[in-house]
Amino acid sequence: MERSETRQLVEAAHEAKRLGQRVALATVVRVRGNAYRRAGASMLVREDGAQACMLSGGCLEPEVVESALDVIASGERSLRHYDLSEDTLWSLGIGCGGNVDILVERVTGDDVLEAWLSVLERGESAVLVTPLTGAQGHLLVSSSGPPLGMLTRRGDVALGLMEAATRHARSLLAQAEAYSGAATVSAEEFGEADLFFGVHQQSAKLVLFGAGHDAIPLARLGDEFGYDVHVVDAREAYLTRGRFPAATRHLLAPEEFEDAVTSGALTFDARTSAVVMNHHLARDRETLRVLLTLPAGYVGVLGPRTRFERMLDELRSEGFTPTSEALARTRSPVGLHVGAETPEEVALSVVAELMALRRGYEGGFLSGHAGKIHALPETSSVT
């Protein structure tokens, strides 16, 4: 789930608690063929029938709410299969041609599921492991520290299964962009179990170098799409909360940026994107020099390609030669080629490019594409 959707889910859970309402969590755990949402999409349902977030285009929600009300009342979870092919009731004639499995569980009174909602609220990275077949219970795995909860089979703690599931969960957390999905897990002296790994990663970072007028819509859109936005500019007057209400942090000068990187207050990794947009040739060149030494997953330089190549030539003439790996992560011009002109349009094209690159897509037209739109593996085997 994206951050805006996660916020809705958490806020709905708090509102339910304030009203004294029990809640259930419905999650898409498998997708075969084409469907509206991918695995990991979730919806919260209160016992009065109110819901937050969506699992489809609206065709499945009424049925899932009814199932959730039964689960809230009984405490027994529900795993149901929905065929979305054209001639079935639930497609309502949309003809997607796929099918989904949806798991519904009561959150209220379940310590691990309530802890999972707390993880979502804090924005931490963790994986919720939920058995679909072959075991019971939950396991909440972070990148460090012991897991919370346990997995059992016929009343016995399945230690081997928990160890295999924990290893797989942590391997997902180590990836730059990991996705929720089901996996068949094998463990010695246990056999196999189908487990669902619900992945939540800390927000990716978007660092904007330049606080001009065109940075404002990019910061706003970046926040809406789940980025922690940071702004770097030497002009203190430009770095106001009124101009950048969505920014996570304001770094008033390049020296403060360097101090933050050195101290570890601001880290750069494969999930960090940086956009150079100072509109000042010398400042952009020095910014580029620094960024090409950091492990950012994306470095975008606003402006024409000739300007970018001029900056590289000047850096090389000064004795700085970037590595081929650093240049492979650098893009100029930035954004998708959609004819963007206004600052808002440019922001849209840049965020669309960031999304495509993070998720491994080309960013071209979907028209004429005959394959699965969300072409990611949904099932794997783990030992």
Short mmCIF file of C-alpha atoms in Angstrom, two decimals:
data_model
loop_
_atom_site.label_atom_id
_atom_site.label_comp_id
_atom_site.label_asym_id
_atom_site.label_seq_id
_atom_site.Cartn_x
_atom_site.Cartn_y
_atom_site.Cartn_z
CA MET A 1 0.00 0.00 0.00
CA GLU A 2 1.10 3.54 -0.69
CA ARG A 3 1.51 5.94 2.24
CA SER A 4 -1.74 7.83 1.60
CA GLU A 5 -3.68 4.56 1.71
CA THR A 6 -1.81 3.42 4.81
CA ARG A 7 -2.78 6.68 6.52
CA GLN A 8 -6.45 6.03 5.72
CA LEU A 9 -6.21 2.53 7.18
CA VAL A 10 -4.54 3.68 10.40
CA GLU A 11 -6.89 6.64 10.84
CA ALA A 12 -9.88 4.32 10.37
CA ALA A 13 -8.50 1.97 13.03
CA HIS A 14 -8.10 4.86 15.49
CA GLU A 15 -11.62 6.08 14.75
CA ALA A 16 -13.01 2.59 15.35
CA LYS A 17 -11.22 2.38 18.67
CA ARG A 18 -12.58 5.80 19.65
CA LEU A 19 -16.11 4.58 18.85
CA GLY A 20 -15.61 1.27 20.65
CA GLN A 21 -15.99 -0.67 17.39
CA ARG A 22 -14.25 -3.94 16.60
CA VAL A 23 -12.54 -4.18 13.20
CA ALA A 24 -11.43 -6.76 10.65
CA LEU A 25 -8.66 -6.54 8.07
CA ALA A 26 -9.29 -7.85 4.55
CA THR A 27 -6.19 -8.44 2.41
CA VAL A 28 -5.66 -9.58 -1.17
CA VAL A 29 -3.26 -12.50 -0.73
CA ARG A 30 -3.18 -13.97 -4.25
CA VAL A 31 -3.83 -12.66 -7.74
CA ARG A 32 -4.00 -14.84 -10.83
CA GLY A 33 -4.38 -13.14 -14.19
CA ASN A 34 -5.63 -9.55 -14.25
CA ALA A 35 -7.19 -7.83 -11.25
CA TYR A 36 -7.77 -4.28 -10.03
CA ARG A 37 -5.27 -4.51 -7.14
CA ARG A 38 -2.16 -6.56 -6.53
CA ALA A 39 -1.42 -8.79 -3.54
CA GLY A 40 -1.03 -6.82 -0.33
CA ALA A 41 -3.90 -4.39 -0.90
CA SER A 42 -5.92 -4.13 2.33
CA MET A 43 -9.26 -2.82 3.54
CA LEU A 44 -10.39 -2.18 7.12
CA VAL A 45 -14.00 -2.94 8.07
CA ARG A 46 -15.77 -1.84 11.26
CA GLU A 47 -18.53 -3.84 12.88
CA ASP A 48 -21.04 -1.18 11.83
CA GLY A 49 -20.11 -1.89 8.20
CA ALA A 50 -18.01 1.23 7.58
CA GLN A 51 -14.91 0.58 5.51
CA ALA A 52 -11.60 2.24 4.63
CA CYS A 53 -9.65 1.66 1.41
CA MET A 54 -10.53 -0.55 -1.55
CA LEU A 55 -9.69 -4.03 -2.83
CA SER A 56 -11.19 -3.66 -6.30
CA GLY A 57 -13.01 -1.19 -8.49
CA GLY A 58 -16.04 -1.55 -6.23
CA CYS A 59 -17.38 -4.92 -7.34
CA LEU A 60 -15.99 -7.00 -4.45
CA GLU A 61 -16.35 -4.62 -1.54
CA PRO A 62 -20.00 -5.34 -0.56
CA GLU A 63 -19.32 -9.08 -0.38
CA VAL A 64 -16.06 -8.60 1.51
CA VAL A 65 -17.78 -6.32 4.03
CA GLU A 66 -20.40 -9.01 4.68
CA SER A 67 -17.64 -11.58 5.16
CA ALA A 68 -15.79 -9.20 7.50
CA LEU A 69 -18.89 -8.71 9.65
CA ASP A 70 -19.13 -12.48 10.07
CA VAL A 71 -15.45 -12.66 10.98
CA ILE A 72 -15.81 -9.85 13.54
CA ALA A 73 -18.73 -11.63 15.15
CA SER A 74 -17.23 -15.13 15.18
CA GLY A 75 -13.51 -14.48 15.42
CA GLU A 76 -12.97 -17.13 12.73
CA ARG A 77 -10.96 -15.92 9.79
CA SER A 78 -12.16 -16.29 6.20
CA LEU A 79 -10.11 -17.10 3.08
CA ARG A 80 -12.26 -16.80 -0.03
CA HIS A 81 -11.62 -17.12 -3.73
CA TYR A 82 -13.24 -14.69 -6.19
CA ASP A 83 -13.32 -15.45 -9.91
CA LEU A 84 -13.31 -12.23 -11.91
CA SER A 85 -13.93 -13.79 -15.30
CA GLU A 86 -16.60 -12.12 -17.39
CA ASP A 87 -19.45 -14.53 -16.78
CA THR A 88 -19.37 -14.48 -12.98
CA LEU A 89 -21.34 -12.36 -10.55
CA TRP A 90 -18.43 -10.54 -8.92
CA SER A 91 -16.99 -9.09 -12.14
CA LEU A 92 -20.20 -7.11 -12.81
CA GLY A 93 -19.41 -7.43 -16.50
CA ILE A 94 -15.92 -5.89 -16.39
CA GLY A 95 -14.33 -9.06 -17.78
CA CYS A 96 -10.89 -8.78 -16.17
CA GLY A 97 -10.27 -12.49 -16.72
CA GLY A 98 -8.43 -13.01 -13.43
CA ASN A 99 -9.22 -14.13 -9.90
CA VAL A 100 -8.16 -13.20 -6.39
CA ASP A 101 -7.98 -14.74 -2.94
CA ILE A 102 -8.96 -12.47 -0.05
CA LEU A 103 -8.14 -13.20 3.59
CA VAL A 104 -10.28 -11.57 6.29
CA GLU A 105 -9.16 -11.59 9.93
CA ARG A 106 -10.41 -9.91 13.08
CA VAL A 107 -7.83 -7.40 14.30
CA THR A 108 -9.41 -6.51 17.63
CA GLY A 109 -7.94 -8.76 20.33
CA ASP A 110 -5.11 -10.08 18.13
CA ASP A 111 -1.84 -8.72 19.53
CA VAL A 112 0.19 -9.35 16.38
CA LEU A 113 -2.32 -7.76 14.01
CA GLU A 114 -2.66 -4.76 16.30
CA ALA A 115 1.14 -4.51 16.37
CA TRP A 116 1.09 -4.62 12.55
CA LEU A 117 -1.19 -1.58 12.47
CA SER A 118 1.24 0.17 14.82
CA VAL A 119 4.08 -0.62 12.41
CA LEU A 120 2.07 0.96 9.59
CA GLU A 121 1.40 4.04 11.71
CA ARG A 122 5.06 4.50 12.61
CA GLY A 123 6.14 3.95 9.02
CA GLU A 124 8.62 1.22 9.95
CA SER A 125 9.83 -1.62 7.75
CA ALA A 126 8.43 -5.03 8.65
CA VAL A 127 6.81 -8.14 7.17
CA LEU A 128 3.63 -9.76 8.47
CA VAL A 129 3.74 -13.51 7.85
CA THR A 130 0.31 -15.15 7.71
CA PRO A 131 -0.32 -18.85 6.99
CA LEU A 132 -2.82 -19.57 4.23
CA THR A 133 -2.62 -23.36 4.55
CA GLY A 134 -0.60 -25.78 6.66
CA ALA A 135 -0.18 -23.68 9.81
CA GLN A 136 -1.81 -21.12 12.09
CA GLY A 137 -0.85 -17.87 13.78
CA HIS A 138 1.10 -14.79 12.71
CA LEU A 139 4.71 -13.70 12.68
CA LEU A 140 5.75 -10.05 12.58
CA VAL A 141 9.34 -9.76 11.34
CA SER A 142 11.53 -6.64 11.33
CA SER A 143 15.01 -6.29 9.87
CA SER A 144 16.52 -6.83 13.32
CA GLY A 145 15.43 -8.20 16.67
CA PRO A 146 13.29 -11.25 17.37
CA PRO A 147 9.98 -11.75 15.55
CA LEU A 148 6.72 -11.12 17.35
CA GLY A 149 4.17 -13.94 17.48
CA MET A 150 4.49 -17.56 16.43
CA LEU A 151 3.43 -20.11 13.83
CA THR A 152 1.91 -23.38 14.99
CA ARG A 153 0.71 -26.66 13.51
CA ARG A 154 -1.78 -28.86 15.32
CA GLY A 155 -1.10 -26.87 18.46
CA ASP A 156 2.70 -27.28 18.36
CA VAL A 157 5.12 -24.43 17.76
CA ALA A 158 6.65 -24.84 14.28
CA LEU A 159 10.16 -23.57 15.00
CA GLY A 160 11.66 -24.70 11.69
CA LEU A 161 8.89 -23.01 9.76
CA MET A 162 9.30 -19.82 11.78
CA GLU A 163 13.04 -19.77 11.06
CA ALA A 164 12.52 -20.28 7.31
CA ALA A 165 9.77 -17.66 7.22
CA THR A 166 11.91 -15.17 9.15
CA ARG A 167 14.83 -15.64 6.75
CA HIS A 168 12.59 -15.05 3.74
CA ALA A 169 10.92 -12.02 5.35
CA ARG A 170 14.29 -10.40 6.08
CA SER A 171 15.47 -11.09 2.54
CA LEU A 172 12.43 -9.14 1.34
CA LEU A 173 13.24 -6.25 3.67
CA ALA A 174 16.77 -6.11 2.26
CA GLN A 175 15.48 -5.46 -1.27
CA ALA A 176 15.22 -1.94 -2.65
CA GLU A 177 11.62 -2.53 -3.69
CA ALA A 178 9.90 -5.63 -2.30
CA TYR A 179 6.32 -6.73 -2.88
CA SER A 180 3.81 -8.67 -0.84
CA GLY A 181 3.04 -12.17 -2.04
CA ALA A 182 2.45 -15.79 -1.20
CA ALA A 183 5.21 -18.39 -0.98
CA THR A 184 5.37 -22.11 -0.28
CA VAL A 185 7.77 -22.56 2.63
CA SER A 186 9.47 -25.86 3.42
CA ALA A 187 10.98 -26.66 6.79
CA GLU A 188 12.74 -29.76 8.07
CA GLU A 189 10.53 -31.98 10.26
CA PHE A 190 7.53 -29.91 9.26
CA GLY A 191 6.88 -30.15 5.55
CA GLU A 192 5.33 -27.36 3.52
CA ALA A 193 3.01 -24.48 4.30
CA ASP A 194 1.62 -21.71 2.12
CA LEU A 195 2.45 -18.40 3.75
CA PHE A 196 1.56 -14.84 2.80
CA PHE A 197 4.29 -12.24 3.29
CA GLY A 198 2.79 -8.78 3.71
CA VAL A 199 5.61 -6.29 3.17
CA HIS A 200 5.74 -2.74 4.48
CA GLN A 201 8.88 -0.72 3.83
CA GLN A 202 9.89 2.65 5.18
CA SER A 203 9.06 5.46 2.82
CA ALA A 204 11.55 6.12 0.06
CA LYS A 205 13.30 9.50 0.16
CA LEU A 206 13.07 12.27 -2.42
CA VAL A 207 15.73 14.96 -2.02
CA LEU A 208 15.24 18.15 -4.04
CA PHE A 209 18.24 20.39 -4.62
CA GLY A 210 16.65 23.74 -5.32
CA ALA A 211 13.62 25.36 -3.70
CA GLY A 212 12.39 27.35 -6.67
CA HIS A 213 8.81 27.64 -7.86
CA ASP A 214 8.96 24.39 -9.84
CA ALA A 215 10.11 22.44 -6.77
CA ILE A 216 6.84 23.18 -4.94
CA PRO A 217 4.54 20.85 -6.98
CA LEU A 218 7.25 18.18 -7.10
CA ALA A 219 7.55 18.19 -3.31
CA ARG A 220 3.77 18.07 -2.95
CA LEU A 221 3.32 15.23 -5.44
CA GLY A 222 6.26 13.32 -4.01
CA ASP A 223 4.63 13.42 -0.58
CA GLU A 224 1.30 12.27 -1.99
CA PHE A 225 3.01 9.27 -3.57
CA GLY A 226 4.66 8.20 -0.35
CA TYR A 227 8.10 9.83 -0.39
CA ASP A 228 9.78 11.49 2.56
CA VAL A 229 10.63 14.80 0.91
CA HIS A 230 13.77 16.82 1.80
CA VAL A 231 14.66 20.19 0.30
CA VAL A 232 18.17 21.62 0.03
CA ASP A 233 18.79 25.27 -0.91
CA ALA A 234 21.26 27.97 0.05
CA ARG A 235 18.47 30.59 0.07
CA GLU A 236 16.88 30.50 3.51
CA ALA A 237 13.97 32.70 2.43
CA TYR A 238 12.84 30.02 -0.02
CA LEU A 239 12.67 27.27 2.61
CA THR A 240 9.44 28.09 4.36
CA ARG A 241 6.69 25.83 5.61
CA GLY A 242 4.25 27.85 3.53
CA ARG A 243 6.11 26.93 0.34
CA PHE A 244 6.81 23.32 1.29
CA PRO A 245 4.18 22.15 3.79
CA ALA A 246 4.70 18.50 2.80
CA ALA A 247 8.50 18.47 3.17
CA THR A 248 9.81 16.19 5.88
CA ARG A 249 12.82 18.38 6.53
CA HIS A 250 14.35 21.67 5.44
CA LEU A 251 18.11 21.84 5.06
CA LEU A 252 18.99 25.51 4.83
CA ALA A 253 22.32 25.32 3.05
CA PRO A 254 24.57 22.86 1.20
CA GLU A 255 26.91 22.76 4.22
CA GLU A 256 24.04 21.53 6.40
CA PHE A 257 23.28 18.87 3.80
CA GLU A 258 26.87 17.64 3.93
CA ASP A 259 26.77 17.64 7.74
CA ALA A 260 23.54 15.66 7.72
CA VAL A 261 25.02 13.05 5.38
CA THR A 262 28.23 12.81 7.40
CA SER A 263 26.37 12.44 10.69
CA GLY A 264 23.92 9.90 9.28
CA ALA A 265 20.91 12.15 9.88
CA LEU A 266 20.16 11.85 6.16
CA THR A 267 21.11 8.58 4.51
CA PHE A 268 21.33 7.78 0.81
CA ASP A 269 20.61 4.29 -0.46
CA ALA A 270 18.96 2.47 -3.35
CA ARG A 271 15.55 3.84 -2.28
CA THR A 272 16.74 7.47 -2.32
CA SER A 273 15.98 9.68 -5.33
CA ALA A 274 17.59 13.08 -5.84
CA VAL A 275 16.61 15.79 -8.32
CA VAL A 276 19.03 18.60 -9.13
CA MET A 277 17.00 21.73 -9.94
CA ASN A 278 18.88 24.76 -8.62
CA HIS A 279 18.69 26.55 -12.00
CA HIS A 280 22.24 27.72 -11.33
CA LEU A 281 24.98 26.10 -13.40
CA ALA A 282 27.82 26.22 -10.86
CA ARG A 283 25.58 25.16 -7.97
CA ASP A 284 24.11 22.31 -10.01
CA ARG A 285 27.59 21.16 -11.01
CA GLU A 286 28.80 21.03 -7.40
CA THR A 287 25.61 19.29 -6.32
CA LEU A 288 26.10 16.72 -9.06
CA ARG A 289 29.70 16.18 -7.93
CA VAL A 290 28.50 15.24 -4.42
CA LEU A 291 25.59 13.09 -5.58
CA LEU A 292 27.76 11.04 -7.91
CA THR A 293 29.72 9.85 -4.85
CA LEU A 294 26.60 8.78 -2.92
CA PRO A 295 24.68 5.50 -3.39
CA ALA A 296 21.38 7.11 -4.43
CA GLY A 297 19.21 4.88 -6.58
CA TYR A 298 18.25 7.79 -8.83
CA VAL A 299 19.92 11.10 -9.61
CA GLY A 300 17.93 13.32 -11.96
CA VAL A 301 19.28 16.55 -13.44
CA LEU A 302 16.68 19.03 -14.67
CA GLY A 303 17.35 20.72 -17.99
CA PRO A 304 18.54 19.73 -21.48
CA ARG A 305 21.03 16.95 -22.06
CA THR A 306 23.63 19.36 -23.42
CA ARG A 307 23.67 21.24 -20.10
CA PHE A 308 24.19 17.97 -18.18
CA GLU A 309 27.03 16.92 -20.50
CA ARG A 310 28.65 20.34 -20.08
CA MET A 311 28.65 19.88 -16.29
CA LEU A 312 30.21 16.43 -16.64
CA ASP A 313 32.92 17.80 -18.93
CA GLU A 314 33.72 20.55 -16.43
CA LEU A 315 33.89 18.04 -13.56
CA ARG A 316 36.27 15.83 -15.55
CA SER A 317 38.44 18.84 -16.40
CA GLU A 318 38.72 19.48 -12.65
CA GLY A 319 39.90 15.92 -12.06
CA PHE A 320 36.60 14.35 -11.00
CA THR A 321 35.64 11.27 -13.03
CA PRO A 322 32.38 9.57 -11.98
CA THR A 323 32.14 5.80 -12.11
CA SER A 324 30.09 4.05 -14.77
CA GLU A 325 27.81 2.72 -12.02
CA ALA A 326 27.11 6.26 -10.78
CA LEU A 327 26.37 7.49 -14.29
CA ALA A 328 24.01 4.55 -14.87
CA ARG A 329 21.89 5.82 -11.96
CA THR A 330 21.85 9.36 -13.35
CA ARG A 331 19.20 10.61 -15.74
CA SER A 332 18.93 13.79 -17.76
CA PRO A 333 16.56 15.12 -18.91
CA VAL A 334 14.28 13.96 -16.12
CA GLY A 335 10.76 12.61 -16.34
CA LEU A 336 8.69 10.71 -18.86
CA HIS A 337 8.34 12.14 -22.37
CA VAL A 338 4.74 13.40 -22.12
CA GLY A 339 5.19 16.95 -23.40
CA ALA A 340 5.27 18.46 -19.90
CA GLU A 341 5.60 22.26 -19.81
CA THR A 342 4.18 23.72 -16.58
CA PRO A 343 5.81 23.01 -13.18
CA GLU A 344 2.84 20.80 -12.28
CA GLU A 345 3.17 18.80 -15.50
CA VAL A 346 6.91 18.40 -15.06
CA ALA A 347 6.35 17.18 -11.49
CA LEU A 348 3.87 14.60 -12.76
CA SER A 349 6.31 13.32 -15.39
CA VAL A 350 9.17 13.09 -12.85
CA VAL A 351 7.14 11.21 -10.23
CA ALA A 352 5.83 8.88 -12.95
CA GLU A 353 9.42 8.13 -13.98
CA LEU A 354 10.40 7.47 -10.36
CA MET A 355 7.48 5.06 -9.95
CA ALA A 356 8.32 3.20 -13.16
CA LEU A 357 11.99 2.82 -12.25
CA ARG A 358 11.30 1.72 -8.66
CA ARG A 359 8.89 -0.94 -9.83
CA GLY A 360 10.85 -2.13 -12.83
CA TYR A 361 8.63 -0.84 -15.64
CA GLU A 362 9.46 0.90 -18.91
CA GLY A 363 6.98 3.74 -18.44
CA GLY A 364 5.50 3.50 -21.93
CA PHE A 365 1.91 3.30 -23.13
CA LEU A 366 -0.28 0.47 -21.84
CA SER A 367 -2.49 0.54 -24.94
CA GLY A 368 -1.96 -2.67 -26.89
CA HIS A 369 -0.25 -4.43 -23.98
CA ALA A 370 -1.69 -7.95 -23.93
CA GLY A 371 0.08 -9.29 -20.86
CA LYS A 372 -0.57 -8.88 -17.17
CA ILE A 373 -0.37 -5.22 -16.11
CA HIS A 374 1.05 -6.01 -12.66
CA ALA A 375 3.57 -8.50 -14.05
CA LEU A 376 5.23 -9.60 -10.82
CA PRO A 377 5.61 -13.13 -9.42
CA GLU A 378 2.89 -13.84 -6.87
CA THR A 379 4.02 -17.32 -5.75
CA SER A 380 7.44 -18.75 -4.96
CA SER A 381 9.09 -21.51 -2.98
CA VAL A 382 11.25 -20.96 0.09
CA THR A 383 13.35 -23.36 2.14
#
